[in-house]
PDB file of C-alpha atoms in Angstrom:
ATOM      1  CA  GLN A  25      -0.023   0.012   0.006  1.00 91.00           C
ATOM      2  CA  VAL A  26       1.466   3.356  -1.061  1.00 95.00           C
ATOM      3  CA  GLN A  27       1.671   5.909   1.720  1.00 97.00           C
ATOM      4  CA  LEU A  28       2.718   9.553   1.599  1.00 98.00           C
ATOM      5  CA  GLN A  29       3.688  11.551   4.734  1.00 98.00           C
ATOM      6  CA  GLU A  30       4.360  15.312   4.823  1.00 98.00           C
ATOM      7  CA  SER A  31       6.818  16.641   7.355  1.00 98.00           C
ATOM      8  CA  GLY A  32       8.318  20.001   8.242  1.00 97.00           C
ATOM      9  CA  PRO A  33       7.962  23.045  10.521  1.00 97.00           C
ATOM     10  CA  GLY A  34       4.365  23.961  11.504  1.00 96.00           C
ATOM     11  CA  LEU A  35       5.203  27.582  12.137  1.00 98.00           C
ATOM     12  CA  VAL A  36       7.131  29.858   9.752  1.00 98.00           C
ATOM     13  CA  LYS A  37       7.816  33.576  10.155  1.00 98.00           C
ATOM     14  CA  PRO A  38       6.798  36.037   7.479  1.00 98.00           C
ATOM     15  CA  SER A  39       9.349  36.651   4.724  1.00 97.00           C
ATOM     16  CA  GLN A  40      11.018  33.375   5.506  1.00 98.00           C
ATOM     17  CA  THR A  41      10.980  30.172   3.384  1.00 98.00           C
ATOM     18  CA  LEU A  42       8.578  27.366   4.029  1.00 98.00           C
ATOM     19  CA  SER A  43      10.136  23.924   3.595  1.00 98.00           C
ATOM     20  CA  LEU A  44       8.236  20.670   3.533  1.00 98.00           C
ATOM     21  CA  THR A  45       9.181  17.118   2.636  1.00 98.00           C
ATOM     22  CA  CYS A  46       7.001  14.212   1.497  1.00 98.00           C
ATOM     23  CA  THR A  47       8.161  10.735   2.158  1.00 98.00           C
ATOM     24  CA  VAL A  48       6.839   8.017  -0.010  1.00 97.00           C
ATOM     25  CA  SER A  49       6.534   4.432   1.232  1.00 96.00           C
ATOM     26  CA  GLY A  50       5.317   1.348  -0.384  1.00 93.00           C
ATOM     27  CA  ASP A  51       6.576   2.050  -3.793  1.00 88.00           C
ATOM     28  CA  SER A  52       9.641   3.531  -5.504  1.00 90.00           C
ATOM     29  CA  ILE A  53       9.354   7.189  -6.205  1.00 93.00           C
ATOM     30  CA  SER A  54      11.511   6.435  -9.298  1.00 90.00           C
ATOM     31  CA  SER A  55       8.804   4.519 -11.002  1.00 79.00           C
ATOM     32  CA  GLY A  56       8.393   6.163 -14.428  1.00 69.00           C
ATOM     33  CA  SER A  57       4.548   5.983 -14.253  1.00 88.00           C
ATOM     34  CA  TYR A  58       4.040   8.743 -11.761  1.00 94.00           C
ATOM     35  CA  TYR A  59       4.697  12.328 -10.919  1.00 95.00           C
ATOM     36  CA  TRP A  60       4.554  13.963  -7.443  1.00 97.00           C
ATOM     37  CA  ASN A  61       2.313  16.902  -6.548  1.00 98.00           C
ATOM     38  CA  TRP A  62       2.062  19.575  -3.854  1.00 98.00           C
ATOM     39  CA  ILE A  63      -1.464  21.019  -3.131  1.00 98.00           C
ATOM     40  CA  ARG A  64      -2.539  23.412  -0.360  1.00 98.00           C
ATOM     41  CA  GLN A  65      -5.838  24.408   1.299  1.00 98.00           C
ATOM     42  CA  PRO A  66      -6.328  27.423   3.461  1.00 98.00           C
ATOM     43  CA  ALA A  67      -8.702  26.967   6.322  1.00 97.00           C
ATOM     44  CA  GLY A  68     -12.270  26.934   5.133  1.00 96.00           C
ATOM     45  CA  LYS A  69     -11.295  27.290   1.486  1.00 98.00           C
ATOM     46  CA  GLY A  70     -10.779  25.172  -1.633  1.00 98.00           C
ATOM     47  CA  LEU A  71      -7.791  23.233  -3.023  1.00 98.00           C
ATOM     48  CA  GLU A  72      -4.898  24.964  -4.775  1.00 98.00           C
ATOM     49  CA  TRP A  73      -2.434  23.039  -6.956  1.00 98.00           C
ATOM     50  CA  ILE A  74       1.062  24.282  -6.284  1.00 98.00           C
ATOM     51  CA  GLY A  75       3.166  22.261  -8.677  1.00 98.00           C
ATOM     52  CA  ARG A  76       4.580  18.766  -9.572  1.00 97.00           C
ATOM     53  CA  ILE A  77       7.800  16.992 -10.321  1.00 96.00           C
ATOM     54  CA  TYR A  78       8.735  13.982 -12.303  1.00 94.00           C
ATOM     55  CA  THR A  79      11.621  11.828 -11.163  1.00 90.00           C
ATOM     56  CA  SER A  80      13.509  13.060 -14.138  1.00 90.00           C
ATOM     57  CA  GLY A  81      13.552  16.370 -12.316  1.00 92.00           C
ATOM     58  CA  SER A  82      11.173  18.141 -14.658  1.00 95.00           C
ATOM     59  CA  THR A  83       8.769  20.464 -12.858  1.00 97.00           C
ATOM     60  CA  ASN A  84       5.598  22.438 -13.516  1.00 97.00           C
ATOM     61  CA  TYR A  85       4.387  25.195 -11.239  1.00 98.00           C
ATOM     62  CA  ASN A  86       1.199  27.137 -10.742  1.00 98.00           C
ATOM     63  CA  PRO A  87       1.823  30.480 -12.403  1.00 97.00           C
ATOM     64  CA  SER A  88       0.462  32.307  -9.391  1.00 97.00           C
ATOM     65  CA  LEU A  89       3.300  30.887  -7.242  1.00 97.00           C
ATOM     66  CA  ARG A  90       5.968  30.260  -9.713  1.00 96.00           C
ATOM     67  CA  SER A  91       8.353  33.010  -8.669  1.00 96.00           C
ATOM     68  CA  ARG A  92       8.465  31.673  -5.059  1.00 98.00           C
ATOM     69  CA  VAL A  93       8.174  27.847  -5.508  1.00 98.00           C
ATOM     70  CA  THR A  94      10.799  25.190  -5.878  1.00 98.00           C
ATOM     71  CA  ILE A  95      10.007  21.482  -5.876  1.00 98.00           C
ATOM     72  CA  SER A  96      12.775  18.919  -5.876  1.00 97.00           C
ATOM     73  CA  VAL A  97      13.182  15.191  -5.581  1.00 96.00           C
ATOM     74  CA  ASP A  98      15.646  12.864  -3.773  1.00 96.00           C
ATOM     75  CA  THR A  99      15.178   9.449  -5.186  1.00 94.00           C
ATOM     76  CA  SER A 100      17.763   7.916  -2.787  1.00 94.00           C
ATOM     77  CA  LYS A 101      15.473   8.850   0.070  1.00 96.00           C
ATOM     78  CA  ASN A 102      12.251   8.259  -1.731  1.00 96.00           C
ATOM     79  CA  GLN A 103      11.227  11.886  -0.922  1.00 97.00           C
ATOM     80  CA  PHE A 104      10.238  15.051  -2.715  1.00 97.00           C
ATOM     81  CA  SER A 105      10.243  18.499  -1.237  1.00 98.00           C
ATOM     82  CA  LEU A 106       8.628  21.957  -1.465  1.00 98.00           C
ATOM     83  CA  LYS A 107      10.188  25.277  -0.809  1.00 98.00           C
ATOM     84  CA  LEU A 108       8.105  28.472  -0.900  1.00 98.00           C
ATOM     85  CA  SER A 109       9.915  31.674  -0.303  1.00 98.00           C
ATOM     86  CA  SER A 110       8.996  35.028   1.077  1.00 98.00           C
ATOM     87  CA  VAL A 111       5.917  33.737   2.832  1.00 98.00           C
ATOM     88  CA  THR A 112       3.070  35.818   4.179  1.00 98.00           C
ATOM     89  CA  ALA A 113      -0.031  35.144   6.206  1.00 98.00           C
ATOM     90  CA  ALA A 114      -1.774  34.231   2.989  1.00 98.00           C
ATOM     91  CA  ASP A 115       0.433  31.157   2.681  1.00 98.00           C
ATOM     92  CA  THR A 116      -1.042  29.763   5.930  1.00 98.00           C
ATOM     93  CA  ALA A 117      -2.684  26.449   4.858  1.00 98.00           C
ATOM     94  CA  VAL A 118      -2.829  22.672   5.042  1.00 98.00           C
ATOM     95  CA  TYR A 119      -0.258  21.439   2.620  1.00 98.00           C
ATOM     96  CA  TYR A 120      -0.794  18.084   0.943  1.00 98.00           C
ATOM     97  CA  CYS A 121       1.618  15.880  -1.123  1.00 98.00           C
ATOM     98  CA  ALA A 122      -0.078  13.549  -3.659  1.00 98.00           C
ATOM     99  CA  ARG A 123       0.887  11.029  -6.299  1.00 97.00           C
ATOM    100  CA  GLY A 124      -0.213  11.643  -9.834  1.00 95.00           C
ATOM    101  CA  VAL A 125      -0.519   8.871 -12.477  1.00 94.00           C
ATOM    102  CA  PHE A 126       1.066   9.663 -15.840  1.00 90.00           C
ATOM    103  CA  GLY A 127      -1.441   9.596 -18.565  1.00 88.00           C
ATOM    104  CA  SER A 128      -4.724   9.713 -16.698  1.00 88.00           C
ATOM    105  CA  GLY A 129      -3.480  12.465 -14.376  1.00 89.00           C
ATOM    106  CA  LYS A 130      -5.432  11.063 -11.534  1.00 93.00           C
ATOM    107  CA  GLY A 131      -4.259  11.810  -7.974  1.00 92.00           C
ATOM    108  CA  ASP A 132      -4.653   8.466  -6.407  1.00 94.00           C
ATOM    109  CA  TYR A 133      -2.689   8.641  -3.215  1.00 97.00           C
ATOM    110  CA  TRP A 134      -2.418  11.679  -0.829  1.00 98.00           C
ATOM    111  CA  GLY A 135      -0.704  12.388   2.328  1.00 98.00           C
ATOM    112  CA  GLN A 136      -2.741  13.315   5.414  1.00 98.00           C
ATOM    113  CA  GLY A 137      -1.735  16.938   5.148  1.00 98.00           C
ATOM    114  CA  THR A 138       0.260  19.252   7.407  1.00 98.00           C
ATOM    115  CA  LEU A 139      -0.730  22.628   8.754  1.00 98.00           C
ATOM    116  CA  VAL A 140       1.753  25.409   8.189  1.00 98.00           C
ATOM    117  CA  THR A 141       1.085  28.647   9.908  1.00 98.00           C
ATOM    118  CA  VAL A 142       2.911  31.899   8.853  1.00 98.00           C
ATOM    119  CA  SER A 143       3.093  34.140  11.850  1.00 97.00           C
ATOM    120  CA  SER A 144       5.750  36.135  13.759  1.00 96.00           C
TER     121      SER A 144
ATOM    122  CA  ASP B   2      -5.202  29.569 -17.812  1.00 91.00           C
ATOM    123  CA  ILE B   3      -8.227  27.374 -17.901  1.00 95.00           C
ATOM    124  CA  GLN B   4     -10.737  28.139 -15.132  1.00 97.00           C
ATOM    125  CA  MET B   5     -12.751  25.393 -13.447  1.00 98.00           C
ATOM    126  CA  THR B   6     -16.210  26.401 -12.214  1.00 98.00           C
ATOM    127  CA  GLN B   7     -18.440  24.117 -10.077  1.00 98.00           C
ATOM    128  CA  SER B   8     -22.070  24.540  -9.422  1.00 98.00           C
ATOM    129  CA  PRO B   9     -23.733  24.665  -7.063  1.00 98.00           C
ATOM    130  CA  SER B  10     -21.347  25.841  -4.357  1.00 98.00           C
ATOM    131  CA  SER B  11     -23.528  23.998  -1.889  1.00 98.00           C
ATOM    132  CA  LEU B  12     -26.679  21.904  -1.754  1.00 97.00           C
ATOM    133  CA  SER B  13     -28.917  20.285   0.785  1.00 97.00           C
ATOM    134  CA  ALA B  14     -30.198  16.850   0.146  1.00 97.00           C
ATOM    135  CA  SER B  15     -31.732  13.918   1.970  1.00 96.00           C
ATOM    136  CA  VAL B  16     -30.532  10.283   2.241  1.00 96.00           C
ATOM    137  CA  GLY B  17     -31.700   8.407  -0.853  1.00 97.00           C
ATOM    138  CA  ASP B  18     -31.743  11.497  -3.049  1.00 97.00           C
ATOM    139  CA  ARG B  19     -30.115  11.644  -6.470  1.00 98.00           C
ATOM    140  CA  VAL B  20     -27.507  14.356  -6.472  1.00 98.00           C
ATOM    141  CA  THR B  21     -25.847  16.033  -9.463  1.00 98.00           C
ATOM    142  CA  ILE B  22     -22.829  18.399  -9.371  1.00 98.00           C
ATOM    143  CA  THR B  23     -21.555  20.263 -12.374  1.00 98.00           C
ATOM    144  CA  CYS B  24     -18.107  21.327 -13.388  1.00 98.00           C
ATOM    145  CA  ARG B  25     -17.401  23.579 -16.307  1.00 98.00           C
ATOM    146  CA  ALA B  26     -13.985  24.291 -17.867  1.00 98.00           C
ATOM    147  CA  SER B  27     -13.373  27.548 -19.495  1.00 98.00           C
ATOM    148  CA  GLN B  28     -11.758  25.744 -22.486  1.00 97.00           C
ATOM    149  CA  SER B  29     -11.892  22.084 -23.680  1.00 98.00           C
ATOM    150  CA  ILE B  30      -9.915  19.608 -21.558  1.00 97.00           C
ATOM    151  CA  SER B  31     -11.202  16.526 -23.466  1.00 97.00           C
ATOM    152  CA  SER B  32     -11.828  13.862 -20.826  1.00 97.00           C
ATOM    153  CA  TYR B  33      -9.065  14.930 -18.393  1.00 97.00           C
ATOM    154  CA  LEU B  34     -11.238  15.554 -15.401  1.00 98.00           C
ATOM    155  CA  ASN B  35     -11.028  14.066 -11.951  1.00 98.00           C
ATOM    156  CA  TRP B  36     -13.545  14.200  -9.095  1.00 98.00           C
ATOM    157  CA  TYR B  37     -12.572  14.025  -5.385  1.00 98.00           C
ATOM    158  CA  GLN B  38     -14.460  13.829  -2.108  1.00 98.00           C
ATOM    159  CA  GLN B  39     -13.219  15.588   1.007  1.00 98.00           C
ATOM    160  CA  LYS B  40     -14.477  15.263   4.551  1.00 98.00           C
ATOM    161  CA  PRO B  41     -13.503  17.783   7.277  1.00 97.00           C
ATOM    162  CA  GLY B  42      -9.936  17.363   8.503  1.00 97.00           C
ATOM    163  CA  LYS B  43      -9.208  14.720   5.869  1.00 98.00           C
ATOM    164  CA  ALA B  44      -7.265  14.536   2.673  1.00 98.00           C
ATOM    165  CA  PRO B  45      -9.349  14.364  -0.554  1.00 98.00           C
ATOM    166  CA  ILE B  46     -10.110  10.940  -1.937  1.00 98.00           C
ATOM    167  CA  LEU B  47     -10.252  10.238  -5.673  1.00 98.00           C
ATOM    168  CA  LEU B  48     -13.694   9.107  -6.844  1.00 98.00           C
ATOM    169  CA  ILE B  49     -13.674   9.419 -10.678  1.00 98.00           C
ATOM    170  CA  PHE B  50     -10.773   9.972 -13.214  1.00 98.00           C
ATOM    171  CA  GLY B  51     -10.931  10.418 -16.975  1.00 97.00           C
ATOM    172  CA  ALA B  52     -14.321  12.086 -16.482  1.00 98.00           C
ATOM    173  CA  SER B  53     -16.130   8.762 -16.171  1.00 98.00           C
ATOM    174  CA  SER B  54     -13.815   6.003 -14.879  1.00 98.00           C
ATOM    175  CA  LEU B  55     -14.685   4.862 -11.287  1.00 98.00           C
ATOM    176  CA  GLN B  56     -11.604   4.640  -9.041  1.00 97.00           C
ATOM    177  CA  SER B  57     -11.034   1.119  -7.496  1.00 96.00           C
ATOM    178  CA  GLY B  58     -12.961   0.695  -4.238  1.00 97.00           C
ATOM    179  CA  VAL B  59     -15.354   3.649  -4.831  1.00 98.00           C
ATOM    180  CA  PRO B  60     -19.066   2.659  -4.582  1.00 98.00           C
ATOM    181  CA  SER B  61     -20.928   2.276  -7.821  1.00 98.00           C
ATOM    182  CA  ARG B  62     -23.470   4.920  -6.823  1.00 98.00           C
ATOM    183  CA  PHE B  63     -20.900   7.524  -7.911  1.00 98.00           C
ATOM    184  CA  SER B  64     -20.625   8.181 -11.598  1.00 98.00           C
ATOM    185  CA  GLY B  65     -19.196  10.817 -13.857  1.00 98.00           C
ATOM    186  CA  SER B  66     -19.962  11.978 -17.348  1.00 98.00           C
ATOM    187  CA  GLY B  67     -19.014  14.656 -19.878  1.00 98.00           C
ATOM    188  CA  SER B  68     -16.196  15.790 -22.126  1.00 98.00           C
ATOM    189  CA  GLY B  69     -14.840  18.942 -23.534  1.00 98.00           C
ATOM    190  CA  THR B  70     -15.930  21.753 -21.181  1.00 98.00           C
ATOM    191  CA  ASP B  71     -18.969  20.273 -19.296  1.00 98.00           C
ATOM    192  CA  PHE B  72     -18.846  17.525 -16.703  1.00 98.00           C
ATOM    193  CA  THR B  73     -21.168  16.030 -14.132  1.00 98.00           C
ATOM    194  CA  LEU B  74     -20.671  14.004 -10.950  1.00 98.00           C
ATOM    195  CA  THR B  75     -23.901  12.022 -10.055  1.00 98.00           C
ATOM    196  CA  ILE B  76     -24.505  10.240  -6.705  1.00 98.00           C
ATOM    197  CA  SER B  77     -27.445   8.006  -7.572  1.00 98.00           C
ATOM    198  CA  SER B  78     -28.697   7.455  -4.033  1.00 97.00           C
ATOM    199  CA  LEU B  79     -27.120   9.638  -1.379  1.00 97.00           C
ATOM    200  CA  GLN B  80     -25.871   7.819   1.687  1.00 96.00           C
ATOM    201  CA  PRO B  81     -25.068   9.276   5.176  1.00 95.00           C
ATOM    202  CA  GLU B  82     -21.283   8.833   4.524  1.00 96.00           C
ATOM    203  CA  ASP B  83     -21.567  10.954   1.247  1.00 97.00           C
ATOM    204  CA  PHE B  84     -22.077  14.259   3.084  1.00 94.00           C
ATOM    205  CA  ALA B  85     -18.873  15.973   2.200  1.00 98.00           C
ATOM    206  CA  THR B  86     -17.341  18.542  -0.201  1.00 98.00           C
ATOM    207  CA  TYR B  87     -16.684  17.527  -3.771  1.00 98.00           C
ATOM    208  CA  TYR B  88     -13.978  18.957  -6.062  1.00 98.00           C
ATOM    209  CA  CYS B  89     -13.364  18.623  -9.770  1.00 98.00           C
ATOM    210  CA  GLN B  90      -9.752  18.964 -11.163  1.00 98.00           C
ATOM    211  CA  ARG B  91      -8.460  19.241 -14.627  1.00 97.00           C
ATOM    212  CA  SER B  92      -5.649  16.766 -15.354  1.00 96.00           C
ATOM    213  CA  ASP B  93      -4.638  17.533 -18.967  1.00 95.00           C
ATOM    214  CA  ASN B  94      -1.963  20.205 -18.667  1.00 94.00           C
ATOM    215  CA  PRO B  95      -0.624  22.378 -15.815  1.00 95.00           C
ATOM    216  CA  PRO B  96      -1.761  24.135 -13.930  1.00 97.00           C
ATOM    217  CA  LEU B  97      -3.940  21.285 -12.671  1.00 97.00           C
ATOM    218  CA  THR B  98      -6.594  23.613 -11.365  1.00 98.00           C
ATOM    219  CA  PHE B  99      -9.357  22.531  -8.956  1.00 98.00           C
ATOM    220  CA  GLY B 100     -12.916  23.736  -9.039  1.00 98.00           C
ATOM    221  CA  GLY B 101     -14.128  25.738  -6.080  1.00 98.00           C
ATOM    222  CA  GLY B 102     -15.982  22.830  -4.470  1.00 98.00           C
ATOM    223  CA  THR B 103     -19.512  21.783  -3.783  1.00 98.00           C
ATOM    224  CA  LYS B 104     -20.573  21.169  -0.239  1.00 98.00           C
ATOM    225  CA  VAL B 105     -23.289  18.500   0.143  1.00 98.00           C
ATOM    226  CA  GLU B 106     -25.194  18.955   3.342  1.00 96.00           C
ATOM    227  CA  ILE B 107     -27.958  17.184   5.055  1.00 88.00           C
ATOM    228  CA  LYS B 108     -31.523  18.545   4.550  1.00 88.00           C
TER     229      LYS B 108
END
């Protein structure tokens, strides 16, 4: 059974960089059939797709966040990571990682989510 | 970018009701449309992919239809565990935008 688990600081100061890691278990992140997503959800609001990475290292980002986002992958640790720079209170949200299936684009496995609060 | 618009934003229904949720894309996305269910405090769960394919393990009362710009999620007979928020998502090309969500509440 594939499982994803987000980890990282729950509190980040304004203007600093938010860093999260998603650890994948139950399957190799290097499988060529998948890509790996970050999605976020502010409290009481809808889902926002942040971006994705293929294990080749190729990335796609949401244009609204592109200037501040970096997604990377570490296949040796079966992990992928998110960095969001220059954060403000508007970046406070539950952050999810999720697996996407190449071809269909379905997001079939998700992490439980981790709350990141931006506050001084 | 392609916008995804869901309607209604919320609805009230009773157990046993047939429920229909609509998702409209601002440009054609062929059949690259997913539907998710989310309950409070939980991660979304995939229900439908490819506009009409039922994800393994999902009850058959859920069905999806549509292509191009107009899509529908139907719950044939609403069950108590189906009260949740439902999201559509395009899956053709990035950004993989979600719709705004439809909250299904108990009447």
